PDB file of C-alpha atoms in Angstrom:
ATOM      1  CA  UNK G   1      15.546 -34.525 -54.737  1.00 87.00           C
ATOM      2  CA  UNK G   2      16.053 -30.814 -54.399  1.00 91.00           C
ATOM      3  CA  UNK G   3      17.391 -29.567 -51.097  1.00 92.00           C
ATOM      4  CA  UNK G   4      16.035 -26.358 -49.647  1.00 90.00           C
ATOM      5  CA  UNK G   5      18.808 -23.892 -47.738  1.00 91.00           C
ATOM      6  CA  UNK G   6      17.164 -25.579 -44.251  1.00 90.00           C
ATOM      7  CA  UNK G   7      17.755 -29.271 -46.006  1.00 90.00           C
ATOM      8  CA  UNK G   8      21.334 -28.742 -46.607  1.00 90.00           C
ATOM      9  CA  UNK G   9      21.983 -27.021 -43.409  1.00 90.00           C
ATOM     10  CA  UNK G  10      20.413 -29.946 -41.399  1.00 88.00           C
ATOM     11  CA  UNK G  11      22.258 -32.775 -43.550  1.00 89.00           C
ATOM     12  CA  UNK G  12      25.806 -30.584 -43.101  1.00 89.00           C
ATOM     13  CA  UNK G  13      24.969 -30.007 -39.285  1.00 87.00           C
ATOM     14  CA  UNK G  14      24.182 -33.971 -39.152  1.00 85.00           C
ATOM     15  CA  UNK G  15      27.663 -34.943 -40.953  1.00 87.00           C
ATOM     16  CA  UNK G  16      27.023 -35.007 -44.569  1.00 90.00           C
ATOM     17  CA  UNK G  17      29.127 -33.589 -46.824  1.00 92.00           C
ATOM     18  CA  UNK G  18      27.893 -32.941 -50.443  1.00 94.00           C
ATOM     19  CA  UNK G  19      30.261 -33.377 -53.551  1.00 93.00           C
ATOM     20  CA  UNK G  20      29.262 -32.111 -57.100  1.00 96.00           C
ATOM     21  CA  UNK G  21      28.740 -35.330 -58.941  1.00 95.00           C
ATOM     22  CA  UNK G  22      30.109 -35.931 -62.655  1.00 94.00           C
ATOM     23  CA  UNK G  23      27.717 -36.882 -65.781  1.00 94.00           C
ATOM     24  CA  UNK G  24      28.595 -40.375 -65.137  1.00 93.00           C
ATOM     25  CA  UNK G  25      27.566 -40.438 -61.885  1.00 92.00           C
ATOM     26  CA  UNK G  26      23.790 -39.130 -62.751  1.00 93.00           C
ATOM     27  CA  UNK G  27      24.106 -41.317 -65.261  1.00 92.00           C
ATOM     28  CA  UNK G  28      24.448 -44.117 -62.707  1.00 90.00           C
ATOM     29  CA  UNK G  29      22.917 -43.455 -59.360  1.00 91.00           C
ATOM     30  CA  UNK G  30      19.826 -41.890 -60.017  1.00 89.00           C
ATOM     31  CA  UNK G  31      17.638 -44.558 -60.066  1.00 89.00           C
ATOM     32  CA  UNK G  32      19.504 -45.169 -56.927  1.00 89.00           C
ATOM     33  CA  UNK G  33      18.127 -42.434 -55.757  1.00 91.00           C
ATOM     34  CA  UNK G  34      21.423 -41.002 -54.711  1.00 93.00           C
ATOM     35  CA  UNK G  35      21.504 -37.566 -56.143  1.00 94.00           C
ATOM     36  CA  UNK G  36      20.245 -34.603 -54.760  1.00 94.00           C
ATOM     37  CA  UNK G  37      20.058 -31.183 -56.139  1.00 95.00           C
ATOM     38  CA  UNK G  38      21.178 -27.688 -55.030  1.00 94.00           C
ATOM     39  CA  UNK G  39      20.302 -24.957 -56.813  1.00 94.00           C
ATOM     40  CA  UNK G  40      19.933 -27.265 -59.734  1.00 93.00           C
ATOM     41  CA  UNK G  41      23.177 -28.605 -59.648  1.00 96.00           C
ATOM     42  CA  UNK G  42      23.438 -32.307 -58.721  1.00 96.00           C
ATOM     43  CA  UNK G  43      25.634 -33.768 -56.014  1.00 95.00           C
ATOM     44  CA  UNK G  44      25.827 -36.519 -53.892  1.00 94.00           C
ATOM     45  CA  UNK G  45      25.867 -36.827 -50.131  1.00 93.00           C
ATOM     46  CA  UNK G  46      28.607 -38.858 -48.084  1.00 91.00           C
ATOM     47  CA  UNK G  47      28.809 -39.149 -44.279  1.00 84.00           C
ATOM     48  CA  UNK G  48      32.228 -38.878 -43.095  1.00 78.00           C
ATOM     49  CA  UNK G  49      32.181 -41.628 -40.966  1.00 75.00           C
ATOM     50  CA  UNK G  50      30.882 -43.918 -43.252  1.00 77.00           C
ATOM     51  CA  UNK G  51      31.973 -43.020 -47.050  1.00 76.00           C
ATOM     52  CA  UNK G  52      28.891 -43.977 -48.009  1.00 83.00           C
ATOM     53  CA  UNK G  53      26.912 -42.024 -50.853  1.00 88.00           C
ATOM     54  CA  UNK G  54      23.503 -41.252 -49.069  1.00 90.00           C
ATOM     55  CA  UNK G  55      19.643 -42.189 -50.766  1.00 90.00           C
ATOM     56  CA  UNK G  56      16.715 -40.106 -50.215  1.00 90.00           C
ATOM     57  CA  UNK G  57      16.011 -42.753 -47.819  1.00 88.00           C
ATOM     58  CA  UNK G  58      18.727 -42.463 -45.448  1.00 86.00           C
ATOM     59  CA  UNK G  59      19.183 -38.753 -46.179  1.00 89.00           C
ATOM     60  CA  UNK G  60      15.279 -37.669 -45.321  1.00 87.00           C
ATOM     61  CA  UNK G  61      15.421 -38.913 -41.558  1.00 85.00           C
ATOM     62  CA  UNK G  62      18.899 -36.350 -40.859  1.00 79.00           C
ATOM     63  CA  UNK G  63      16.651 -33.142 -42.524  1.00 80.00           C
ATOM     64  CA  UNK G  64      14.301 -33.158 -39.984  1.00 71.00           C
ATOM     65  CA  UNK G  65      10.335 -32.730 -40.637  1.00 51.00           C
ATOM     66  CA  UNK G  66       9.845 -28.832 -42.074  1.00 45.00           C
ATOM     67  CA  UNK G  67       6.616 -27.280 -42.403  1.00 34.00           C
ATOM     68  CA  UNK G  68       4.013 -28.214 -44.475  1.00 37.00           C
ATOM     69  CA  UNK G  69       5.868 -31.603 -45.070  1.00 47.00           C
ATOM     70  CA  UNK G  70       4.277 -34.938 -45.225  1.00 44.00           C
ATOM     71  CA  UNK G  71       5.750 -37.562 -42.798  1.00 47.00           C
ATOM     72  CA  UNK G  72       8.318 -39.091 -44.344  1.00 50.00           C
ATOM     73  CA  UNK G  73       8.724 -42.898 -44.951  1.00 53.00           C
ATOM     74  CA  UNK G  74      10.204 -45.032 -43.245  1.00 59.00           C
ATOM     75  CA  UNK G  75      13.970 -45.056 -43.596  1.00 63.00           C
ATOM     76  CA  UNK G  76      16.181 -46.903 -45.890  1.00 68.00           C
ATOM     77  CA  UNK G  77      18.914 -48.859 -43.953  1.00 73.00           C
ATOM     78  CA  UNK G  78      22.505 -49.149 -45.069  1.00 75.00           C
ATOM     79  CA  UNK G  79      22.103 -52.516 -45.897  1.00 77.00           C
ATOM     80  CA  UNK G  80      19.003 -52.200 -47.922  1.00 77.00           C
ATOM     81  CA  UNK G  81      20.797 -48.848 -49.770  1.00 76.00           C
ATOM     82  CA  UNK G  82      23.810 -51.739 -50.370  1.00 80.00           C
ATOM     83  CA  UNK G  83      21.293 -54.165 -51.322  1.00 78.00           C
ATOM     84  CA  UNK G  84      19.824 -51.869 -54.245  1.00 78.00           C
ATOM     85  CA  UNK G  85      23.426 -50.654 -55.369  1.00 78.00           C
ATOM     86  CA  UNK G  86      24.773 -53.920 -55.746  1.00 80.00           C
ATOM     87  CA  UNK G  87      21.176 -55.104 -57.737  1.00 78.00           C
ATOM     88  CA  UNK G  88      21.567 -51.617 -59.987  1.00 76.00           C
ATOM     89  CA  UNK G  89      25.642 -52.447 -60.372  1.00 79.00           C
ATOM     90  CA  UNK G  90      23.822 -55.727 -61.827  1.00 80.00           C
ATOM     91  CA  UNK G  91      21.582 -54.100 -63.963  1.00 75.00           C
ATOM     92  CA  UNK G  92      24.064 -52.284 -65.483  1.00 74.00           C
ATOM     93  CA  UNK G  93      26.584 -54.780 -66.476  1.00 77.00           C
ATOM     94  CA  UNK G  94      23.599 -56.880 -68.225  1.00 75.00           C
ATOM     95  CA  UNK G  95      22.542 -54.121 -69.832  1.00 71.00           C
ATOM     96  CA  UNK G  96      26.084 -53.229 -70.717  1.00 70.00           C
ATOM     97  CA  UNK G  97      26.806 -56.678 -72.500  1.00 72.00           C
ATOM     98  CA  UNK G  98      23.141 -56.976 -73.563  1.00 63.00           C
ATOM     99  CA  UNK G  99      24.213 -53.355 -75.523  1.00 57.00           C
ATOM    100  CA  UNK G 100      27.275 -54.707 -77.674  1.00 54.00           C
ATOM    101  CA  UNK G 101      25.445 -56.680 -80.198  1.00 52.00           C
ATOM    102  CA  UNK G 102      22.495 -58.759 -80.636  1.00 51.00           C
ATOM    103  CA  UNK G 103      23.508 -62.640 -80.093  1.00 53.00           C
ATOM    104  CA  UNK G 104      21.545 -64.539 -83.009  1.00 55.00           C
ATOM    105  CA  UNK G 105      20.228 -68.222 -81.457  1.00 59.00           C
ATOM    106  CA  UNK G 106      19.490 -70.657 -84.385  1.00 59.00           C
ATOM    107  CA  UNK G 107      17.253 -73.535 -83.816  1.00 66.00           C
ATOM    108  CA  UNK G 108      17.085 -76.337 -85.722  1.00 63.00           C
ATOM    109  CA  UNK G 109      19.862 -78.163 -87.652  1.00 64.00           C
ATOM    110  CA  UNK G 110      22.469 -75.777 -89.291  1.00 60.00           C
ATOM    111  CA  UNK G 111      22.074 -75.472 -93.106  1.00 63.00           C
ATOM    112  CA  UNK G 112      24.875 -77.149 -95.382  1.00 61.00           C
ATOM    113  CA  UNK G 113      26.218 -75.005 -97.877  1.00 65.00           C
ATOM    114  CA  UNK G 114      24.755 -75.437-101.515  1.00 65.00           C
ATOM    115  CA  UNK G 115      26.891 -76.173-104.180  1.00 55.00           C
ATOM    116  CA  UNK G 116      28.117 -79.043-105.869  1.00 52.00           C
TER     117      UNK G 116
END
């Protein structure tokens, strides 16, 4: 999500604090949803009073509607953006062991050696 001047003045006014974030953390929490772009450059968003990186889903309620908008959706509570970082922290450990080498399953009874 790219914020607009207005965006990021609203989310600072409202308590958010935004913190470039590292390769790894693109990496990671954007299908989270929990990078947002300024000027191109991504960071994430924490409330101080929670520590809690923000989603577009708890972030879009603090920016307030602006013009020409669409109504946003509903928003995302913290325990639903908890409930999808804990299933992504998930996905990426399978995926992470699923990644270091094909496991080879062998039906049947295992062949002897030949020889005699």
């Amino acid at each position: 999500m790219d914020l607009s001047p207005e965006q990021l003045r609203s989310a600072r006014s409202a308590g958010c604090a935004f913190i470039p974030a590292t390769d790894d953390q693109v990496a990671r929490l954007t299908m989270q949803r929990r990078i947002f772009r300024i000027d191109g450059v991504p960071h994430l968003a924490q409330r101080a009073d929670s520590g809690f990186y923000e989603t577009h889903g708890t972030l879009t309620p603090l920016l307030g509607a602006t013009a020409g908008e669409v109504a946003a959706p509903p928003p995302e509570t913290l325990q639903e953006a908890e409930a999808a970082d804990a299933s992504a922290t998930l996905a990426l450990a399978a995926e992470s062991r699923g990644g270091r080498g094909a496991q080879v399953i062998r039906r049947g009874r295992p062949r002897s050696p030949r020889g005699g």
